[in-house]
Amino acid sequence: MTDVLHRRVDDRLGEFALCALDPDAHAALLHRWVTHPKAAFWLMQDADVARVAEEYRRIAAHPHHDAFLGLHDGRPAFLAERYDPARVELVGLYDAADGDVGMHFLCAPADTPVHGFTHAVITTVMTWLFADPATRRVVVEPDVRNTAVHALNAAVGFTVVGRIAKPEKDALLSVCTRAQFEAATGAAHTPPAATRGDLPT
C-alpha cells in the first residue's frame, strides 16, 4: 500500500496514515470490521462481503463522498469517510456553510484495546481534513446513543448543535472549526501539500 495520502506520527503510538481504499480488494477486511458487534452504530451488522463491496463501490463512484483505509505502522487499522454534508447525509437537515466537510471513522476491532488509540485515529483524520485550507468546519452526526463517540468528539473540539432526525437514526449534530480543533488538541496547522486527495465537490 504505497498510495499514502496523509501521514501523522503520534508521539506515543507511532505512525498513522491514510491511503486509497479499493472496494473489492478490501471488502473482506472491511466486512470483518463493519459486522463486528462493536461496530453496531455503523449499521452494517447483517451485511455480507458482497454488500460491503457494493457499498464502497457506490461511495467510490459518488461525486460528493469517498472512503479511505487507515493504517497504523503500515497495517490496516481504521476506516475513514468524508463527504459534502450539504449533498450527502445531512441534506436539508442543518444550516450548511461554505467549507463544511462531513466525516465518519471506524476503528478496527482489537483483541487488546490500546489506550488512546481511538483518540489518535480521530486526531489523524481531523488533521488530514484540515490540511485542506478550504476546510473550515468538520461536521458529524453520530447516533444519539453513541456516548463513547460523543465524548471523543468533544475531546478534539466538537460542539453539539442539537439532535436531528435521520431516516436511519436520531443523531447528535456536532461541528468543529479549525480553531476549536487546534485549541483542543494542540495540533499545529498542517500546511496543504500533496499528502491527501482532493475533496469531493
C-alpha positions as a Markdown table, in Angstrom:
| # | Residue | x | y | z |
|---|---|---|---|---|
| 1 | Met | 0.0 | 0.0 | 0.0 |
| 2 | Thr | 2.2 | 2.8 | -1.3 |
| 3 | Asp | -0.6 | 5.3 | -2.2 |
| 4 | Val | -0.4 | 7.2 | 1.1 |
| 5 | Leu | -2.3 | 10.4 | 1.1 |
| 6 | His | -1.6 | 11.6 | 4.6 |
| 7 | Arg | 0.8 | 10.7 | 7.4 |
| 8 | Arg | 0.8 | 11.7 | 11.1 |
| 9 | Val | 3.2 | 10.5 | 13.8 |
| 10 | Asp | 1.8 | 10.1 | 17.3 |
| 11 | Asp | 4.4 | 10.6 | 19.9 |
| 12 | Arg | 3.3 | 7.6 | 21.9 |
| 13 | Leu | 1.6 | 5.3 | 19.3 |
| 14 | Gly | 3.6 | 5.7 | 16.2 |
| 15 | Glu | 2.7 | 6.4 | 12.6 |
| 16 | Phe | -0.9 | 6.7 | 11.3 |
| 17 | Ala | -1.6 | 7.1 | 7.6 |
| 18 | Leu | -4.5 | 7.3 | 5.2 |
| 19 | Cys | -4.4 | 5.6 | 1.8 |
| 20 | Ala | -6.7 | 4.9 | -1.1 |
| 21 | Leu | -9.4 | 2.2 | -0.5 |
| 22 | Asp | -10.1 | -0.5 | -3.1 |
| 23 | Pro | -13.7 | -1.6 | -2.6 |
| 24 | Asp | -13.1 | -5.1 | -4.0 |
| 25 | Ala | -9.6 | -5.8 | -2.7 |
| 26 | His | -10.5 | -4.5 | 0.8 |
| 27 | Ala | -14.1 | -5.9 | 1.0 |
| 28 | Ala | -13.3 | -8.9 | 3.2 |
| 29 | Leu | -11.2 | -6.8 | 5.6 |
| 30 | Leu | -13.9 | -4.2 | 5.9 |
| 31 | His | -16.6 | -6.8 | 6.3 |
| 32 | Arg | -14.8 | -8.1 | 9.4 |
| 33 | Trp | -14.8 | -4.6 | 10.8 |
| 34 | Val | -18.3 | -3.4 | 10.0 |
| 35 | Thr | -20.0 | -6.5 | 11.1 |
| 36 | His | -18.2 | -6.7 | 14.5 |
| 37 | Pro | -20.5 | -6.2 | 17.5 |
| 38 | Lys | -18.5 | -3.1 | 18.5 |
| 39 | Ala | -19.4 | -1.5 | 15.1 |
| 40 | Ala | -23.2 | -1.7 | 15.7 |
| 41 | Phe | -23.6 | 2.0 | 15.0 |
| 42 | Trp | -22.1 | 1.5 | 11.5 |
| 43 | Leu | -25.5 | -0.1 | 10.7 |
| 44 | Met | -24.0 | -3.0 | 8.6 |
| 45 | Gln | -24.2 | -5.8 | 11.1 |
| 46 | Asp | -26.1 | -8.1 | 8.7 |
| 47 | Ala | -24.1 | -7.3 | 5.6 |
| 48 | Asp | -22.2 | -10.0 | 3.6 |
| 49 | Val | -18.9 | -9.4 | 1.8 |
| 50 | Ala | -20.7 | -8.7 | -1.5 |
| 51 | Arg | -22.9 | -6.0 | 0.1 |
| 52 | Val | -19.8 | -4.3 | 1.7 |
| 53 | Ala | -18.0 | -4.3 | -1.6 |
| 54 | Glu | -21.1 | -2.8 | -3.3 |
| 55 | Glu | -21.5 | -0.1 | -0.7 |
| 56 | Tyr | -17.9 | 1.0 | -1.1 |
| 57 | Arg | -18.1 | 0.9 | -4.8 |
| 58 | Arg | -21.1 | 3.2 | -4.6 |
| 59 | Ile | -19.1 | 5.6 | -2.4 |
| 60 | Ala | -16.1 | 5.4 | -4.7 |
| 61 | Ala | -18.4 | 6.4 | -7.6 |
| 62 | His | -20.2 | 9.2 | -5.7 |
| 63 | Pro | -19.1 | 12.8 | -6.6 |
| 64 | His | -19.6 | 14.0 | -3.0 |
| 65 | His | -18.5 | 11.1 | -0.8 |
| 66 | Asp | -15.3 | 9.0 | -0.6 |
| 67 | Ala | -13.6 | 6.5 | 1.7 |
| 68 | Phe | -10.1 | 5.7 | 2.7 |
| 69 | Leu | -8.2 | 2.9 | 4.5 |
| 70 | Gly | -6.3 | 4.0 | 7.6 |
| 71 | Leu | -3.0 | 2.4 | 8.6 |
| 72 | His | -1.2 | 2.2 | 11.9 |
| 73 | Asp | 2.5 | 1.5 | 11.5 |
| 74 | Gly | 1.7 | 0.3 | 7.9 |
| 75 | Arg | -1.1 | -2.1 | 8.9 |
| 76 | Pro | -4.8 | -1.6 | 8.2 |
| 77 | Ala | -6.4 | -0.3 | 11.4 |
| 78 | Phe | -9.3 | 2.1 | 10.6 |
| 79 | Leu | -11.7 | 3.3 | 8.0 |
| 80 | Ala | -12.4 | 7.0 | 7.2 |
| 81 | Glu | -15.0 | 8.6 | 5.1 |
| 82 | Arg | -15.5 | 12.2 | 4.1 |
| 83 | Tyr | -18.5 | 13.8 | 2.4 |
| 84 | Asp | -20.1 | 17.0 | 1.5 |
| 85 | Pro | -22.8 | 17.3 | 4.2 |
| 86 | Ala | -24.9 | 19.7 | 2.1 |
| 87 | Arg | -25.3 | 16.9 | -0.5 |
| 88 | Val | -24.9 | 13.7 | 1.4 |
| 89 | Glu | -26.2 | 12.6 | 4.8 |
| 90 | Leu | -27.5 | 16.0 | 6.0 |
| 91 | Val | -29.3 | 17.4 | 3.0 |
| 92 | Gly | -31.9 | 19.8 | 4.4 |
| 93 | Leu | -31.2 | 18.8 | 8.0 |
| 94 | Tyr | -28.8 | 21.6 | 9.0 |
| 95 | Asp | -27.6 | 25.1 | 8.1 |
| 96 | Ala | -24.8 | 24.3 | 5.7 |
| 97 | Ala | -21.8 | 26.6 | 5.4 |
| 98 | Asp | -19.0 | 27.0 | 2.8 |
| 99 | Gly | -16.1 | 24.9 | 3.9 |
| 100 | Asp | -18.1 | 22.2 | 5.7 |
| 101 | Val | -16.8 | 18.7 | 5.4 |
| 102 | Gly | -18.6 | 15.6 | 6.8 |
| 103 | Met | -16.6 | 12.8 | 8.4 |
| 104 | His | -17.1 | 9.2 | 9.6 |
| 105 | Phe | -14.5 | 6.9 | 11.0 |
| 106 | Leu | -14.3 | 3.4 | 12.3 |
| 107 | Cys | -11.5 | 1.7 | 14.2 |
| 108 | Ala | -10.8 | -2.0 | 13.5 |
| 109 | Pro | -11.8 | -4.3 | 16.4 |
| 110 | Ala | -8.9 | -5.2 | 18.6 |
| 111 | Asp | -8.4 | -8.2 | 20.9 |
| 112 | Thr | -6.4 | -6.0 | 23.2 |
| 113 | Pro | -7.5 | -2.3 | 23.2 |
| 114 | Val | -4.7 | 0.2 | 23.2 |
| 115 | His | -5.3 | 3.2 | 25.5 |
| 116 | Gly | -5.6 | 6.4 | 23.4 |
| 117 | Phe | -5.7 | 4.6 | 20.1 |
| 118 | Thr | -9.2 | 5.9 | 19.0 |
| 119 | His | -8.2 | 9.4 | 20.0 |
| 120 | Ala | -5.1 | 9.1 | 17.9 |
| 121 | Val | -7.2 | 8.0 | 15.0 |
| 122 | Ile | -9.7 | 10.8 | 15.1 |
| 123 | Thr | -6.9 | 13.3 | 15.6 |
| 124 | Thr | -5.2 | 11.9 | 12.4 |
| 125 | Val | -8.5 | 12.1 | 10.4 |
| 126 | Met | -9.1 | 15.7 | 11.6 |
| 127 | Thr | -5.6 | 16.8 | 10.8 |
| 128 | Trp | -6.0 | 15.3 | 7.4 |
| 129 | Leu | -9.3 | 17.1 | 6.7 |
| 130 | Phe | -7.9 | 20.4 | 8.0 |
| 131 | Ala | -4.8 | 20.0 | 5.8 |
| 132 | Asp | -7.0 | 21.4 | 3.1 |
| 133 | Pro | -7.3 | 25.2 | 3.5 |
| 134 | Ala | -10.8 | 25.1 | 2.1 |
| 135 | Thr | -12.0 | 23.1 | 5.1 |
| 136 | Arg | -13.4 | 25.5 | 7.6 |
| 137 | Arg | -15.5 | 23.1 | 9.7 |
| 138 | Val | -15.9 | 19.4 | 10.2 |
| 139 | Val | -19.5 | 18.1 | 10.6 |
| 140 | Val | -20.5 | 14.8 | 12.3 |
| 141 | Glu | -23.9 | 13.2 | 13.0 |
| 142 | Pro | -23.3 | 10.2 | 15.4 |
| 143 | Asp | -26.2 | 8.3 | 16.9 |
| 144 | Val | -27.5 | 10.0 | 20.0 |
| 145 | Arg | -26.9 | 6.7 | 21.9 |
| 146 | Asn | -23.2 | 6.5 | 21.0 |
| 147 | Thr | -22.0 | 8.2 | 24.1 |
| 148 | Ala | -18.4 | 7.0 | 23.6 |
| 149 | Val | -18.0 | 8.9 | 20.4 |
| 150 | His | -19.7 | 12.0 | 21.8 |
| 151 | Ala | -17.0 | 12.1 | 24.5 |
| 152 | Leu | -14.3 | 11.5 | 21.9 |
| 153 | Asn | -15.7 | 14.2 | 19.6 |
| 154 | Ala | -15.8 | 16.7 | 22.5 |
| 155 | Ala | -12.1 | 15.9 | 23.3 |
| 156 | Val | -11.0 | 17.0 | 19.8 |
| 157 | Gly | -13.1 | 20.2 | 19.8 |
| 158 | Phe | -16.6 | 19.4 | 18.6 |
| 159 | Thr | -19.5 | 21.3 | 19.9 |
| 160 | Val | -23.0 | 20.0 | 19.8 |
| 161 | Val | -25.5 | 21.8 | 17.6 |
| 162 | Gly | -28.5 | 19.6 | 18.5 |
| 163 | Arg | -30.5 | 16.5 | 17.8 |
| 164 | Ile | -31.7 | 15.8 | 14.3 |
| 165 | Ala | -33.9 | 13.0 | 13.0 |
| 166 | Lys | -32.4 | 11.0 | 10.1 |
| 167 | Pro | -34.2 | 8.1 | 8.4 |
| 168 | Glu | -31.9 | 5.5 | 10.0 |
| 169 | Lys | -31.3 | 7.1 | 13.4 |
| 170 | Asp | -31.6 | 10.0 | 15.8 |
| 171 | Ala | -28.3 | 11.9 | 15.5 |
| 172 | Leu | -26.4 | 14.4 | 17.5 |
| 173 | Leu | -25.3 | 17.0 | 15.0 |
| 174 | Ser | -21.9 | 18.4 | 16.1 |
| 175 | Val | -19.4 | 20.7 | 14.4 |
| 176 | Cys | -15.7 | 21.6 | 14.9 |
| 177 | Thr | -13.8 | 24.5 | 13.4 |
| 178 | Arg | -10.1 | 24.5 | 12.7 |
| 179 | Ala | -9.5 | 26.8 | 15.7 |
| 180 | Gln | -11.6 | 24.6 | 18.0 |
| 181 | Phe | -9.6 | 21.5 | 16.9 |
| 182 | Glu | -6.2 | 23.2 | 17.4 |
| 183 | Ala | -7.2 | 24.5 | 20.8 |
| 184 | Ala | -8.5 | 21.2 | 22.0 |
| 185 | Thr | -5.6 | 19.1 | 20.7 |
| 186 | Gly | -2.7 | 21.4 | 20.4 |
| 187 | Ala | -2.4 | 20.2 | 16.8 |
| 188 | Ala | -0.3 | 22.5 | 14.7 |
| 189 | His | -1.7 | 23.7 | 11.4 |
| 190 | Thr | -0.7 | 21.2 | 8.7 |
| 191 | Pro | 0.2 | 23.1 | 5.5 |
| 192 | Pro | -1.5 | 21.9 | 2.4 |
| 193 | Ala | 0.6 | 19.5 | 0.4 |
| 194 | Ala | 0.4 | 16.5 | -1.9 |
| 195 | Thr | -0.3 | 14.3 | 1.1 |
| 196 | Arg | -4.1 | 13.9 | 0.6 |
| 197 | Gly | -6.6 | 13.6 | -2.2 |
| 198 | Asp | -8.8 | 16.3 | -3.5 |
| 199 | Leu | -12.0 | 16.9 | -1.6 |
| 200 | Pro | -15.2 | 15.7 | -3.3 |
| 201 | Thr | -17.0 | 18.7 | -4.8 |
